[in-house]
Coordinates of C-alpha atoms in Angstrom, one line a residue:
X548 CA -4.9 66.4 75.3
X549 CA -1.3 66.5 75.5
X550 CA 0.8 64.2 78.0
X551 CA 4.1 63.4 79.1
X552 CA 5.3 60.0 79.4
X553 CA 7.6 59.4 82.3
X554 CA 8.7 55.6 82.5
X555 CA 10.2 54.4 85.5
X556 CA 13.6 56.1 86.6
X557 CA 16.3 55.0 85.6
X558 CA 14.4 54.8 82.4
X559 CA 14.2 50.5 81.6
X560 CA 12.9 50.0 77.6
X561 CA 13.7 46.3 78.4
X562 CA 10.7 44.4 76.7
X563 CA 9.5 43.3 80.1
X564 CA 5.6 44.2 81.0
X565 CA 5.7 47.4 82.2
X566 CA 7.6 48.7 79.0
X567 CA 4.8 47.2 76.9
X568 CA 1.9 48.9 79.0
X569 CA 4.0 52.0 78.3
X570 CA 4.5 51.8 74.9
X571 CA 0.9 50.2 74.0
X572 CA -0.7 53.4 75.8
X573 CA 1.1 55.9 74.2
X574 CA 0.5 54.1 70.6
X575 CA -3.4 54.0 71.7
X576 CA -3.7 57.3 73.4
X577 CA -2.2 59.0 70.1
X578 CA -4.8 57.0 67.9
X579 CA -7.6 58.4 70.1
X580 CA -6.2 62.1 69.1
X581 CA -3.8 63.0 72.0
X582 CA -0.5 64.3 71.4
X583 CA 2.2 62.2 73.5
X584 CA 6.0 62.8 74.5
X585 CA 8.0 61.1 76.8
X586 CA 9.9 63.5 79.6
X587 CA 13.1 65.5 78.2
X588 CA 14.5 66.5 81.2
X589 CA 16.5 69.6 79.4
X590 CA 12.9 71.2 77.9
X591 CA 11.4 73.6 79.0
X592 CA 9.1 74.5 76.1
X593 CA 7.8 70.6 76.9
X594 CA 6.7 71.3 80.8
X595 CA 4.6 74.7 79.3
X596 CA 3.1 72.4 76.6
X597 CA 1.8 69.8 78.7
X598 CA -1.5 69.4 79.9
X599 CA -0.7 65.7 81.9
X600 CA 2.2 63.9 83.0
X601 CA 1.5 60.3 83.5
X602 CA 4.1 58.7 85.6
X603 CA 4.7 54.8 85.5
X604 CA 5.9 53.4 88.5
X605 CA 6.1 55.6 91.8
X606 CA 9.9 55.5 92.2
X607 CA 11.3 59.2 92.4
X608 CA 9.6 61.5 94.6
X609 CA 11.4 64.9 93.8
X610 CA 10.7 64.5 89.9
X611 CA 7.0 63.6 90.9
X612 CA 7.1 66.7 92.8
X613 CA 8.2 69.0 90.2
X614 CA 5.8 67.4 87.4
X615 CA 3.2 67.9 90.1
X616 CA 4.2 71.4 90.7
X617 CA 3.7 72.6 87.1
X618 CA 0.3 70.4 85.9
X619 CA -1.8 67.5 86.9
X620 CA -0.1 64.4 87.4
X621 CA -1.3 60.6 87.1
X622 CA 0.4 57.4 88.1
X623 CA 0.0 54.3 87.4
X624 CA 1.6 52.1 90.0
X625 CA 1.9 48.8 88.6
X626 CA 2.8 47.8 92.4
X627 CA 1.7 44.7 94.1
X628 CA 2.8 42.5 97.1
X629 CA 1.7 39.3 97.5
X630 CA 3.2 38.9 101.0
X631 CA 0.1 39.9 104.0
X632 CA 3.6 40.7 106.2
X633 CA 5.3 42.9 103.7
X634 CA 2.2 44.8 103.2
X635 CA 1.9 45.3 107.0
X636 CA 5.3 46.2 107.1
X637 CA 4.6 49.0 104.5
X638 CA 1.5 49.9 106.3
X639 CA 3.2 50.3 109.7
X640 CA 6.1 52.7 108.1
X641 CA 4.1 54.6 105.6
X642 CA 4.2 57.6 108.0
X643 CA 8.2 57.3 109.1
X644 CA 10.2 59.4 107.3
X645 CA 12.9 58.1 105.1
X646 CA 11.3 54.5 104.3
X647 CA 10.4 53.3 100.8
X648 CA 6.7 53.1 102.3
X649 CA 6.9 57.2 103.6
X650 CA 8.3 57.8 99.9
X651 CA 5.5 56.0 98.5
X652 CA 2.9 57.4 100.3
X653 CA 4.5 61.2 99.7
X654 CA 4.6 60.2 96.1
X655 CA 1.5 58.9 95.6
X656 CA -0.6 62.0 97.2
X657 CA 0.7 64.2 94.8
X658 CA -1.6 62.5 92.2
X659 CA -4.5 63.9 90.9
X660 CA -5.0 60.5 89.9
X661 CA -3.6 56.8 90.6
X662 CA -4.6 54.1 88.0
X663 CA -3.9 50.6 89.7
X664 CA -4.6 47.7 87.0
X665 CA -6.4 45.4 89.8
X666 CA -8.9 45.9 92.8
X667 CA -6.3 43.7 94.5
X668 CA -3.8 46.7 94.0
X669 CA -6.3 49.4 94.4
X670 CA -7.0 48.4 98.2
X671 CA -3.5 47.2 99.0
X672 CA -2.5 51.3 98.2
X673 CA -5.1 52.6 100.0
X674 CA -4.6 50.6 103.2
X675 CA -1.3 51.2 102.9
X676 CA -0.9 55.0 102.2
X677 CA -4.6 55.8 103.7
X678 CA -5.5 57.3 100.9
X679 CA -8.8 58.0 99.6
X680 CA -10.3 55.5 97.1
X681 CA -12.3 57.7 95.6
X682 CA -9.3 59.3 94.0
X683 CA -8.0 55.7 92.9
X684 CA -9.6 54.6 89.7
X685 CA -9.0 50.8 88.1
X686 CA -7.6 50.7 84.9
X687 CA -6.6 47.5 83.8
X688 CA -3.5 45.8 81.9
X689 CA -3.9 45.3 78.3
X690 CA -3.0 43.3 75.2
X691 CA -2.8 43.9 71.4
X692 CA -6.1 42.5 70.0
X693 CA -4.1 42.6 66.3
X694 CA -1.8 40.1 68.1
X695 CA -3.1 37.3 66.3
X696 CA -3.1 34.8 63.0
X697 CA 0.3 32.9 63.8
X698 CA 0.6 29.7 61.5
X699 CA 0.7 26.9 64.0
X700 CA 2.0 24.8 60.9
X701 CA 5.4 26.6 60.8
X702 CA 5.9 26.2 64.5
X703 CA 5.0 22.8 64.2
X704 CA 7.6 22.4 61.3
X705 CA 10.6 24.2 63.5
X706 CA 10.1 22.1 66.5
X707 CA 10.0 18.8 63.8
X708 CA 12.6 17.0 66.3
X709 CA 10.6 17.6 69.1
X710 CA 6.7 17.9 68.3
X711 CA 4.4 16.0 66.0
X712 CA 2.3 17.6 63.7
X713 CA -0.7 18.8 65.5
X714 CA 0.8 17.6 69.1
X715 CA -0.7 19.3 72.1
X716 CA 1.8 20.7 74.3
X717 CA 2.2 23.3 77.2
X718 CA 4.3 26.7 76.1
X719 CA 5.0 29.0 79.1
X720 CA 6.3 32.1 77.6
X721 CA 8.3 34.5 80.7
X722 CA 11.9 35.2 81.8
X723 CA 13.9 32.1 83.7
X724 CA 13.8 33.8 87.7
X725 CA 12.3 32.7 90.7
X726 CA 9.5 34.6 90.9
X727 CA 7.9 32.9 88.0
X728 CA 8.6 29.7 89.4
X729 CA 10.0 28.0 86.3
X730 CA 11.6 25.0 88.0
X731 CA 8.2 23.3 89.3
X732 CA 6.8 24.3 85.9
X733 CA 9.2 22.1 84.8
X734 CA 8.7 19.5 87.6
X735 CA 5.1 19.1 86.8
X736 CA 5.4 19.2 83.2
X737 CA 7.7 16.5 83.5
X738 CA 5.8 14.6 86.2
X739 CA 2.8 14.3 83.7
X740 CA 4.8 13.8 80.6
X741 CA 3.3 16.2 78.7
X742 CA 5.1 18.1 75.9
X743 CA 6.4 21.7 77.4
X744 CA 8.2 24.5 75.7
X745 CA 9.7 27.4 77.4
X746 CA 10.4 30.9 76.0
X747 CA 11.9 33.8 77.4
X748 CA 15.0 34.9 78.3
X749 CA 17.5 33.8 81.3
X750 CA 17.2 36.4 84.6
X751 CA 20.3 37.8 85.2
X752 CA 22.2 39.2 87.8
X753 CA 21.1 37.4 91.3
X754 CA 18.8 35.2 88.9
X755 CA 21.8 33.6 87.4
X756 CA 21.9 31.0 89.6
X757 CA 18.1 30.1 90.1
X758 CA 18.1 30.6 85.9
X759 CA 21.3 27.8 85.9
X760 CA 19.3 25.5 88.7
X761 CA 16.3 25.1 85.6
X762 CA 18.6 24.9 82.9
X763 CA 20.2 21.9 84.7
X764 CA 16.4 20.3 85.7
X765 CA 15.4 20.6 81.9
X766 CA 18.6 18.6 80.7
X767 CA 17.1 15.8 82.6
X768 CA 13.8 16.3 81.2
X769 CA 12.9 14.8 78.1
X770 CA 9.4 16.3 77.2
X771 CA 11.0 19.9 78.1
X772 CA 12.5 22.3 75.1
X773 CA 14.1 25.8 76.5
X774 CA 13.9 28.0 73.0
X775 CA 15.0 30.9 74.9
X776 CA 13.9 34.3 73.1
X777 CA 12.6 34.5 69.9
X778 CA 11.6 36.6 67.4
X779 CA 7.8 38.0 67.1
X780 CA 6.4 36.1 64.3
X781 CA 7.8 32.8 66.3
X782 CA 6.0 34.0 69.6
X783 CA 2.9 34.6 67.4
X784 CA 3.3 30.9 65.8
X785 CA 3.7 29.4 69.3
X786 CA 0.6 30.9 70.4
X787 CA -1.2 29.8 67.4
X788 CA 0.2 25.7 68.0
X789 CA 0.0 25.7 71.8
X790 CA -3.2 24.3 73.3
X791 CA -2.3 25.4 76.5
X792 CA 0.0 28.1 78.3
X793 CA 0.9 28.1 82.1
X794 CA 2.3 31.2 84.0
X795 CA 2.6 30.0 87.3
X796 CA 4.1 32.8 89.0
X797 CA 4.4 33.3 93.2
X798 CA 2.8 36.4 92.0
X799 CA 1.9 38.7 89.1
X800 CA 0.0 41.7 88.7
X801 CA -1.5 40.4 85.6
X802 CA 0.9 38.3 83.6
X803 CA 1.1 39.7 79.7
X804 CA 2.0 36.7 78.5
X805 CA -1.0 34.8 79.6
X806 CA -3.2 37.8 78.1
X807 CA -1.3 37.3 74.8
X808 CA -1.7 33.6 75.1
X809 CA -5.5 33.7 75.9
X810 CA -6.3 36.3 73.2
X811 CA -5.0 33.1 70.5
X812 CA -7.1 30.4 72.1
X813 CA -4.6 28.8 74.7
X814 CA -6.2 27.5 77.7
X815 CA -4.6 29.5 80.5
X816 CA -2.8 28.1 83.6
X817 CA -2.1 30.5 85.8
X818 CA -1.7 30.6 89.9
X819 CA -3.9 31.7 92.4
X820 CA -2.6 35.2 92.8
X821 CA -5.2 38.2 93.4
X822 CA -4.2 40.1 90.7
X823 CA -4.4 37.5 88.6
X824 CA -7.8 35.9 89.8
X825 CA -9.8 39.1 88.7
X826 CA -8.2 38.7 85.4
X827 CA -8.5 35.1 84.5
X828 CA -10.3 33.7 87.3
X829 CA -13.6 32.7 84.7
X830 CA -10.8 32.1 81.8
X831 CA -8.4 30.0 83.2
X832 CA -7.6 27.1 85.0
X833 CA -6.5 27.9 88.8
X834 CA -3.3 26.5 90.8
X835 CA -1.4 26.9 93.6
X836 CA 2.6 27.1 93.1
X837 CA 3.3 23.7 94.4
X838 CA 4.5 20.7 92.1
X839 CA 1.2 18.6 92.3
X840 CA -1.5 21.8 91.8
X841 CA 0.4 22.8 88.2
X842 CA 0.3 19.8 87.5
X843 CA -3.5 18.5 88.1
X844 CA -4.3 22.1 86.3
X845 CA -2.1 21.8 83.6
X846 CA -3.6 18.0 82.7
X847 CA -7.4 19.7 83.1
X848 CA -6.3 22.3 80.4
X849 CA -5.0 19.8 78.0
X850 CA -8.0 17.2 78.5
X851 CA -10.3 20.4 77.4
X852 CA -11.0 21.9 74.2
X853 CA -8.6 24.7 73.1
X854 CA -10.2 28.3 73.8
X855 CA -13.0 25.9 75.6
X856 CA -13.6 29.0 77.9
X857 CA -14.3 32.0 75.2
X858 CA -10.9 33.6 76.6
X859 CA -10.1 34.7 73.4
X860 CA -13.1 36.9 72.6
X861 CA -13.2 37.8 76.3
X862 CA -9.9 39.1 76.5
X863 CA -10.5 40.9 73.4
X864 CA -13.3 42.6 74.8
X865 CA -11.9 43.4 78.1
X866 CA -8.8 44.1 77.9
X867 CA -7.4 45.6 74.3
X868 CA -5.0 48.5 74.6
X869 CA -7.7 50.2 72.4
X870 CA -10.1 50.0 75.6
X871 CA -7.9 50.4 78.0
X872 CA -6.5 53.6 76.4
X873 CA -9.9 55.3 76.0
X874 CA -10.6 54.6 79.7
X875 CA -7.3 56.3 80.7
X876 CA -8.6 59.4 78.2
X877 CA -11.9 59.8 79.9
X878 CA -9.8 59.2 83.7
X879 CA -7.7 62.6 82.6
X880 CA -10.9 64.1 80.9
X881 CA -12.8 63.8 84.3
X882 CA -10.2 65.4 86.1
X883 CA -10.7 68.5 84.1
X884 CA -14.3 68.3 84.3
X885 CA -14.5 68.1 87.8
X886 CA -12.4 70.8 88.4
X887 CA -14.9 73.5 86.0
X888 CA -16.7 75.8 88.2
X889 CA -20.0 74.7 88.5

């Protein structure tokens, strides 16, 4: 099989989510046997040597169009909206010309194939565009299952000023922005008086000033540790030391970082977001955004035992790129089959 990789446009290799589904299925897709390139617009050998295209994100309807001309083409959407009015919004202008929804919908019906990574975004698209589900298959998020074996020892050793030997503490590993709702992270962390380190980078742009609002609440807060971003053998160490991560977005549609987290043993806090219910909802501990559910959550994953849900094997089993990768195989696969005369 041989595919062509088109990442969202303008092309982002930021290492946010969506660039690590990217990357993980290409790496995955090639160890199953398929030859993979990402789009060069200027060849034209590459659009006769394709058998697939597999967009990323629905965002440009003319260069859907043209893949779609030439060969079959799949998308996966990696769209969600956690607002019941901005989905009816969408719903009501899917068929006026000119709106993102109308876009979306014209996009998304060129698709031989749309690969949503929840039910909760699989339904939301077909209400929405009225599409057919039967042409919208699941395929889940993923994680590294070799993402593992970080000495909790050295971790414990760098963060000598801040964390005894063997401490438990709360890590919460995401970009500073509003969305993932750092500051009443923070607040609850530093309600309980429990131990919390942050990682991630500071949002830019209109985030600046909701990433600015945090860095002030943690200067007040003596149990919180911003370490900002750090290199990969740190992130693995800090998954390896924490007994518990929180991602407590307003929404996600999964949350990598609490995959990652959950695959090394943390207990998972995580909010009561659709999405994010079919994923963790038997592997985590459930909250609502406000102040005082993080916070009865978070002290209910510290009082149990770390990995006291099997998340770790779970999520292995579930969710590694290797499986998620031989499901997108078999998705393209059964296109082709159904489309031999019988």
């Amino acid at each position: 099989m041989k595919v062509v990789v088109v990442p969202n446009i303008p092309f982002s290799f930021m290492v946010g989510g969506q660039e690590v589904q990217i990357q993980k299925t290409i790496e995955h897709l090639r160890l199953l046997g398929c030859d993979v390139e990402y789009l060069d617009f200027e060849s034209r050998t590459q659009r006769e040597w394709a058998d697939v295209y597999h967009f990323f994100g629905p965002n440009n309807l003319h260069l859907a169009q043209a893949a779609a001309d030439r060969k079959p083409m799949f998308i996966s959407p990696v769209i969600f909206w956690n607002s019941s009015l901005k989905a009816a919004y969408l719903q009501g202008s899917a068929f006026i010309p000119k709106t993102y929804a109308y876009d979306l919908r014209k996009t998304l019906l060129l698709a031989s194939g749309i690969f949503p990574n929840s039910d909760s975004e699989l339904y939301q698209l077909a209400r929405i565009c009225r599409m057919d589900p039967r042409k919208i298959e699941k395929i889940p998020n993923g994680v590294d299952e070799t993402f593992q074996g970080g000495d909790p020892n050295r971790f414990y050793s760098k963060l000598s000023n801040f964390l005894k030997p063997g401490e438990k503490f709360v890590l919460s590993v995401h970009r500073i922005e509003d969305r993932k709702n750092t500051f009443n992270l923070v607040e609850a962390a530093d309600r309980l008086k429990v131990k919390l380190i942050l990682i991630g980078a500071l949002g830019e742009g209109k985030q600046q000033a909701y990433s600015s609002q945090v860095m002030d609440r943690i200067s007040t807060a003596s149990t919180v540790r911003y370490l900002g971003k750090v290199d990969h053998q740190t992130l693995l160490d800090a998954y390896a030391a924490a007994h518990v991560h929180a991602l407590v977005s307003h929404w996600e549609t999964t949350g990598l970082s609490s995959l990652e987290a959950g695959l090394n043993g943390c207990n998972l806090v995580v909010t009561e977001c659709p999405p994010v219910r079919e994923y963790f909802g038997d592997l985590g501990f459930m909250c609502n955004a406000d102040v005082e559910s993080i916070a009865t959550s978070l002290k209910a994953a510290l009082n149990d035992s770390r990995n006291g849900k099997g998340q770790a094997q779970k999520i292995k089993d579930r969710y590694s790129w290797r499986v998620i990768a031989e499901q997108t195989l078999r998705a393209y696969n059964r296109y082709f089959s159904d489309k031999r005369p019988s």
